[in-house]
PDB file of C-alpha atoms in Angstrom:
ATOM      1  CA  UNK A   1     -44.302 -91.104 -33.057  1.00 77.00           C
ATOM      2  CA  UNK A   2     -43.504 -88.317 -30.543  1.00 81.00           C
ATOM      3  CA  UNK A   3     -39.731 -88.353 -31.291  1.00 81.00           C
ATOM      4  CA  UNK A   4     -40.531 -88.060 -35.014  1.00 81.00           C
ATOM      5  CA  UNK A   5     -42.826 -85.071 -34.449  1.00 80.00           C
ATOM      6  CA  UNK A   6     -40.293 -83.435 -32.123  1.00 84.00           C
ATOM      7  CA  UNK A   7     -37.569 -83.822 -34.733  1.00 83.00           C
ATOM      8  CA  UNK A   8     -39.827 -82.439 -37.459  1.00 82.00           C
ATOM      9  CA  UNK A   9     -40.783 -79.406 -35.343  1.00 83.00           C
ATOM     10  CA  UNK A  10     -37.111 -78.757 -34.530  1.00 84.00           C
ATOM     11  CA  UNK A  11     -36.190 -78.963 -38.228  1.00 84.00           C
ATOM     12  CA  UNK A  12     -38.958 -76.531 -39.223  1.00 85.00           C
ATOM     13  CA  UNK A  13     -37.858 -74.129 -36.477  1.00 84.00           C
ATOM     14  CA  UNK A  14     -34.218 -74.199 -37.589  1.00 88.00           C
ATOM     15  CA  UNK A  15     -35.117 -73.673 -41.254  1.00 84.00           C
ATOM     16  CA  UNK A  16     -37.446 -70.795 -40.307  1.00 83.00           C
ATOM     17  CA  UNK A  17     -34.730 -69.083 -38.277  1.00 81.00           C
ATOM     18  CA  UNK A  18     -32.248 -69.422 -41.141  1.00 81.00           C
ATOM     19  CA  UNK A  19     -34.726 -67.900 -43.600  1.00 81.00           C
ATOM     20  CA  UNK A  20     -35.479 -64.979 -41.270  1.00 77.00           C
ATOM     21  CA  UNK A  21     -31.770 -64.359 -40.737  1.00 75.00           C
ATOM     22  CA  UNK A  22     -31.141 -64.384 -44.482  1.00 74.00           C
ATOM     23  CA  UNK A  23     -33.984 -61.936 -45.146  1.00 70.00           C
ATOM     24  CA  UNK A  24     -32.695 -59.552 -42.470  1.00 68.00           C
ATOM     25  CA  UNK A  25     -29.230 -59.629 -44.015  1.00 63.00           C
ATOM     26  CA  UNK A  26     -30.749 -59.001 -47.448  1.00 54.00           C
ATOM     27  CA  UNK A  27     -32.248 -55.698 -46.277  1.00 51.00           C
ATOM     28  CA  UNK A  28     -28.765 -54.476 -45.351  1.00 46.00           C
ATOM     29  CA  UNK A  29     -27.012 -56.088 -48.289  1.00 43.00           C
ATOM     30  CA  UNK A  30     -24.161 -54.354 -50.101  1.00 43.00           C
ATOM     31  CA  UNK A  31     -25.190 -51.521 -52.375  1.00 40.00           C
ATOM     32  CA  UNK A  32     -23.724 -53.045 -55.493  1.00 44.00           C
ATOM     33  CA  UNK A  33     -22.920 -56.585 -56.518  1.00 45.00           C
ATOM     34  CA  UNK A  34     -19.151 -56.295 -56.477  1.00 47.00           C
ATOM     35  CA  UNK A  35     -17.490 -56.210 -53.026  1.00 41.00           C
ATOM     36  CA  UNK A  36     -14.915 -53.708 -54.299  1.00 43.00           C
ATOM     37  CA  UNK A  37     -17.727 -51.239 -55.007  1.00 43.00           C
ATOM     38  CA  UNK A  38     -19.345 -51.404 -51.548  1.00 40.00           C
ATOM     39  CA  UNK A  39     -17.515 -48.379 -50.204  1.00 43.00           C
ATOM     40  CA  UNK A  40     -18.630 -46.140 -53.094  1.00 47.00           C
ATOM     41  CA  UNK A  41     -22.029 -45.213 -51.668  1.00 51.00           C
ATOM     42  CA  UNK A  42     -23.581 -44.844 -48.249  1.00 64.00           C
ATOM     43  CA  UNK A  43     -26.119 -47.573 -47.539  1.00 72.00           C
ATOM     44  CA  UNK A  44     -29.873 -47.219 -47.851  1.00 86.00           C
ATOM     45  CA  UNK A  45     -32.444 -49.958 -47.281  1.00 90.00           C
ATOM     46  CA  UNK A  46     -35.354 -51.044 -49.431  1.00 93.00           C
ATOM     47  CA  UNK A  47     -37.624 -50.142 -46.533  1.00 93.00           C
ATOM     48  CA  UNK A  48     -36.408 -46.529 -46.443  1.00 92.00           C
ATOM     49  CA  UNK A  49     -36.889 -46.151 -50.224  1.00 94.00           C
ATOM     50  CA  UNK A  50     -40.324 -47.772 -50.005  1.00 95.00           C
ATOM     51  CA  UNK A  51     -41.339 -45.274 -47.299  1.00 94.00           C
ATOM     52  CA  UNK A  52     -39.772 -42.311 -49.115  1.00 93.00           C
ATOM     53  CA  UNK A  53     -41.827 -42.983 -52.263  1.00 95.00           C
ATOM     54  CA  UNK A  54     -45.042 -43.991 -50.457  1.00 95.00           C
ATOM     55  CA  UNK A  55     -44.676 -47.556 -51.670  1.00 95.00           C
ATOM     56  CA  UNK A  56     -43.530 -46.484 -55.150  1.00 95.00           C
ATOM     57  CA  UNK A  57     -46.966 -44.950 -55.668  1.00 95.00           C
ATOM     58  CA  UNK A  58     -48.197 -43.616 -58.990  1.00 94.00           C
ATOM     59  CA  UNK A  59     -48.502 -40.173 -57.372  1.00 95.00           C
ATOM     60  CA  UNK A  60     -44.698 -40.138 -57.056  1.00 94.00           C
ATOM     61  CA  UNK A  61     -44.017 -41.617 -60.507  1.00 94.00           C
ATOM     62  CA  UNK A  62     -41.774 -39.285 -62.520  1.00 92.00           C
ATOM     63  CA  UNK A  63     -41.167 -41.329 -65.667  1.00 91.00           C
ATOM     64  CA  UNK A  64     -39.784 -44.506 -67.185  1.00 90.00           C
ATOM     65  CA  UNK A  65     -37.110 -45.546 -69.615  1.00 84.00           C
ATOM     66  CA  UNK A  66     -36.082 -48.818 -71.189  1.00 79.00           C
ATOM     67  CA  UNK A  67     -34.362 -50.187 -68.103  1.00 81.00           C
ATOM     68  CA  UNK A  68     -35.933 -48.384 -65.158  1.00 87.00           C
ATOM     69  CA  UNK A  69     -38.707 -46.291 -63.631  1.00 92.00           C
ATOM     70  CA  UNK A  70     -38.121 -43.126 -61.625  1.00 93.00           C
ATOM     71  CA  UNK A  71     -40.032 -42.025 -58.525  1.00 95.00           C
ATOM     72  CA  UNK A  72     -39.876 -38.857 -56.457  1.00 94.00           C
ATOM     73  CA  UNK A  73     -39.249 -39.519 -52.784  1.00 93.00           C
ATOM     74  CA  UNK A  74     -38.761 -37.709 -49.508  1.00 92.00           C
ATOM     75  CA  UNK A  75     -36.234 -39.342 -47.231  1.00 87.00           C
ATOM     76  CA  UNK A  76     -37.062 -39.852 -43.540  1.00 81.00           C
ATOM     77  CA  UNK A  77     -35.352 -36.638 -42.479  1.00 75.00           C
ATOM     78  CA  UNK A  78     -37.983 -34.781 -44.523  1.00 71.00           C
ATOM     79  CA  UNK A  79     -35.369 -32.435 -45.927  1.00 76.00           C
ATOM     80  CA  UNK A  80     -33.959 -34.514 -48.774  1.00 82.00           C
ATOM     81  CA  UNK A  81     -36.157 -34.842 -51.837  1.00 88.00           C
ATOM     82  CA  UNK A  82     -34.674 -37.457 -54.139  1.00 91.00           C
ATOM     83  CA  UNK A  83     -35.288 -39.238 -57.423  1.00 92.00           C
ATOM     84  CA  UNK A  84     -35.249 -43.026 -57.011  1.00 93.00           C
ATOM     85  CA  UNK A  85     -34.387 -44.888 -60.212  1.00 90.00           C
ATOM     86  CA  UNK A  86     -35.706 -48.452 -59.823  1.00 92.00           C
ATOM     87  CA  UNK A  87     -34.222 -50.911 -62.296  1.00 87.00           C
ATOM     88  CA  UNK A  88     -36.389 -53.588 -63.885  1.00 85.00           C
ATOM     89  CA  UNK A  89     -34.234 -56.600 -62.985  1.00 80.00           C
ATOM     90  CA  UNK A  90     -36.306 -59.171 -64.901  1.00 77.00           C
ATOM     91  CA  UNK A  91     -33.698 -59.086 -67.660  1.00 69.00           C
ATOM     92  CA  UNK A  92     -29.999 -59.769 -67.118  1.00 66.00           C
ATOM     93  CA  UNK A  93     -29.157 -56.785 -69.299  1.00 69.00           C
ATOM     94  CA  UNK A  94     -30.810 -54.475 -66.810  1.00 71.00           C
ATOM     95  CA  UNK A  95     -28.605 -55.730 -63.982  1.00 73.00           C
ATOM     96  CA  UNK A  96     -25.573 -55.061 -66.166  1.00 76.00           C
ATOM     97  CA  UNK A  97     -26.977 -51.589 -66.863  1.00 76.00           C
ATOM     98  CA  UNK A  98     -27.293 -50.949 -63.110  1.00 76.00           C
ATOM     99  CA  UNK A  99     -23.688 -52.011 -62.461  1.00 76.00           C
ATOM    100  CA  UNK A 100     -22.388 -50.013 -65.433  1.00 78.00           C
ATOM    101  CA  UNK A 101     -24.232 -46.923 -64.236  1.00 76.00           C
ATOM    102  CA  UNK A 102     -22.784 -47.355 -60.729  1.00 75.00           C
ATOM    103  CA  UNK A 103     -19.261 -47.623 -62.114  1.00 74.00           C
ATOM    104  CA  UNK A 104     -19.671 -44.688 -64.467  1.00 77.00           C
ATOM    105  CA  UNK A 105     -21.391 -42.276 -62.121  1.00 74.00           C
ATOM    106  CA  UNK A 106     -19.015 -42.802 -59.215  1.00 69.00           C
ATOM    107  CA  UNK A 107     -16.261 -40.988 -61.129  1.00 70.00           C
ATOM    108  CA  UNK A 108     -18.265 -38.303 -62.927  1.00 75.00           C
ATOM    109  CA  UNK A 109     -18.587 -34.801 -61.508  1.00 73.00           C
ATOM    110  CA  UNK A 110     -20.141 -32.226 -63.813  1.00 74.00           C
ATOM    111  CA  UNK A 111     -22.349 -29.209 -63.183  1.00 74.00           C
ATOM    112  CA  UNK A 112     -24.905 -30.390 -65.768  1.00 72.00           C
ATOM    113  CA  UNK A 113     -25.301 -33.881 -64.297  1.00 75.00           C
ATOM    114  CA  UNK A 114     -27.456 -34.841 -61.353  1.00 78.00           C
ATOM    115  CA  UNK A 115     -25.499 -36.107 -58.355  1.00 76.00           C
ATOM    116  CA  UNK A 116     -25.934 -39.703 -57.183  1.00 80.00           C
ATOM    117  CA  UNK A 117     -26.640 -39.855 -53.440  1.00 81.00           C
ATOM    118  CA  UNK A 118     -26.603 -43.614 -52.926  1.00 83.00           C
ATOM    119  CA  UNK A 119     -27.579 -47.012 -54.298  1.00 84.00           C
ATOM    120  CA  UNK A 120     -29.576 -50.003 -53.102  1.00 87.00           C
ATOM    121  CA  UNK A 121     -29.140 -53.628 -54.131  1.00 85.00           C
ATOM    122  CA  UNK A 122     -31.230 -55.985 -52.011  1.00 88.00           C
ATOM    123  CA  UNK A 123     -34.419 -58.061 -51.861  1.00 88.00           C
ATOM    124  CA  UNK A 124     -37.879 -56.434 -51.780  1.00 90.00           C
ATOM    125  CA  UNK A 125     -40.815 -57.421 -49.551  1.00 91.00           C
ATOM    126  CA  UNK A 126     -41.947 -60.125 -51.977  1.00 90.00           C
ATOM    127  CA  UNK A 127     -38.486 -61.739 -52.094  1.00 89.00           C
ATOM    128  CA  UNK A 128     -37.557 -60.391 -55.540  1.00 88.00           C
ATOM    129  CA  UNK A 129     -34.250 -58.773 -56.395  1.00 87.00           C
ATOM    130  CA  UNK A 130     -34.319 -54.971 -56.105  1.00 90.00           C
ATOM    131  CA  UNK A 131     -31.806 -52.493 -57.515  1.00 88.00           C
ATOM    132  CA  UNK A 132     -32.089 -48.721 -57.397  1.00 89.00           C
ATOM    133  CA  UNK A 133     -29.992 -45.587 -57.622  1.00 87.00           C
ATOM    134  CA  UNK A 134     -30.908 -42.515 -55.590  1.00 89.00           C
ATOM    135  CA  UNK A 135     -30.267 -39.164 -57.250  1.00 87.00           C
ATOM    136  CA  UNK A 136     -30.670 -35.539 -56.312  1.00 85.00           C
ATOM    137  CA  UNK A 137     -34.191 -34.537 -57.392  1.00 87.00           C
ATOM    138  CA  UNK A 138     -34.450 -31.745 -59.960  1.00 83.00           C
ATOM    139  CA  UNK A 139     -38.000 -30.326 -60.008  1.00 76.00           C
ATOM    140  CA  UNK A 140     -39.221 -29.382 -63.486  1.00 68.00           C
ATOM    141  CA  UNK A 141     -35.753 -29.904 -64.872  1.00 58.00           C
ATOM    142  CA  UNK A 142     -33.860 -32.219 -67.136  1.00 53.00           C
ATOM    143  CA  UNK A 143     -32.749 -35.368 -65.369  1.00 51.00           C
ATOM    144  CA  UNK A 144     -29.497 -36.699 -66.795  1.00 50.00           C
ATOM    145  CA  UNK A 145     -28.950 -39.635 -64.482  1.00 49.00           C
ATOM    146  CA  UNK A 146     -29.581 -42.133 -67.227  1.00 46.00           C
ATOM    147  CA  UNK A 147     -30.750 -40.059 -70.217  1.00 43.00           C
ATOM    148  CA  UNK A 148     -34.304 -39.353 -69.149  1.00 45.00           C
ATOM    149  CA  UNK A 149     -35.937 -35.948 -69.418  1.00 42.00           C
ATOM    150  CA  UNK A 150     -39.344 -35.294 -67.889  1.00 42.00           C
ATOM    151  CA  UNK A 151     -42.198 -34.256 -70.186  1.00 42.00           C
ATOM    152  CA  UNK A 152     -42.717 -31.083 -68.197  1.00 40.00           C
ATOM    153  CA  UNK A 153     -39.159 -29.918 -68.825  1.00 40.00           C
ATOM    154  CA  UNK A 154     -39.444 -30.585 -72.579  1.00 41.00           C
ATOM    155  CA  UNK A 155     -42.511 -28.376 -72.884  1.00 39.00           C
ATOM    156  CA  UNK A 156     -40.955 -25.636 -70.784  1.00 39.00           C
ATOM    157  CA  UNK A 157     -37.873 -25.457 -72.997  1.00 39.00           C
ATOM    158  CA  UNK A 158     -40.052 -24.882 -76.092  1.00 41.00           C
ATOM    159  CA  UNK A 159     -41.767 -21.802 -74.629  1.00 40.00           C
TER     160      UNK A 159
END
C-alpha cells in the first residue's frame, strides 16, 4: 500500500511541475503565432498588460469593434500611455484577424495611422488564449489601428 501511495504522490508532483513550467513559458510566449514573426515586436506579458489596464477595468474601456475591445493603459514606467486592443479569440476568424493585422501593420508607416508598439499572444490567468496589440494612445482622437473611432472624436469633428 505504501509503495502505491508513494508512486501516486510522485506522479502528481511530476505532473504539477510540468503544468507550472508550461504556464510560466506561456506568459513569455512568442508575440505572434508564426515563428518567423517573433522578431517583429518587442515582448510584453499578459501580466504587464493586465496591470497597465487595471485588470481591463471598465474605467479604462475605450470602445469595441466586431473582433476586439480596446482599453487605455499606463505601462509600468508610468510614462507610456497605450491603447491595448484585446482580440475576442472565441472565434477562429478573430485569431486570423489578429495575425492579419500583425502582418499588415508591421510594414505600414503613415502619419495618419497610430503606431503599433508591441503585441502579446499568450495564456491569461484563467488558462484561456489571449491575443492583444498595443498601440500608441491618441486621446480624444481617431484611432485607426483597426478602423475604430471613439465616440468623443466623432462629436468633436461635428462642432
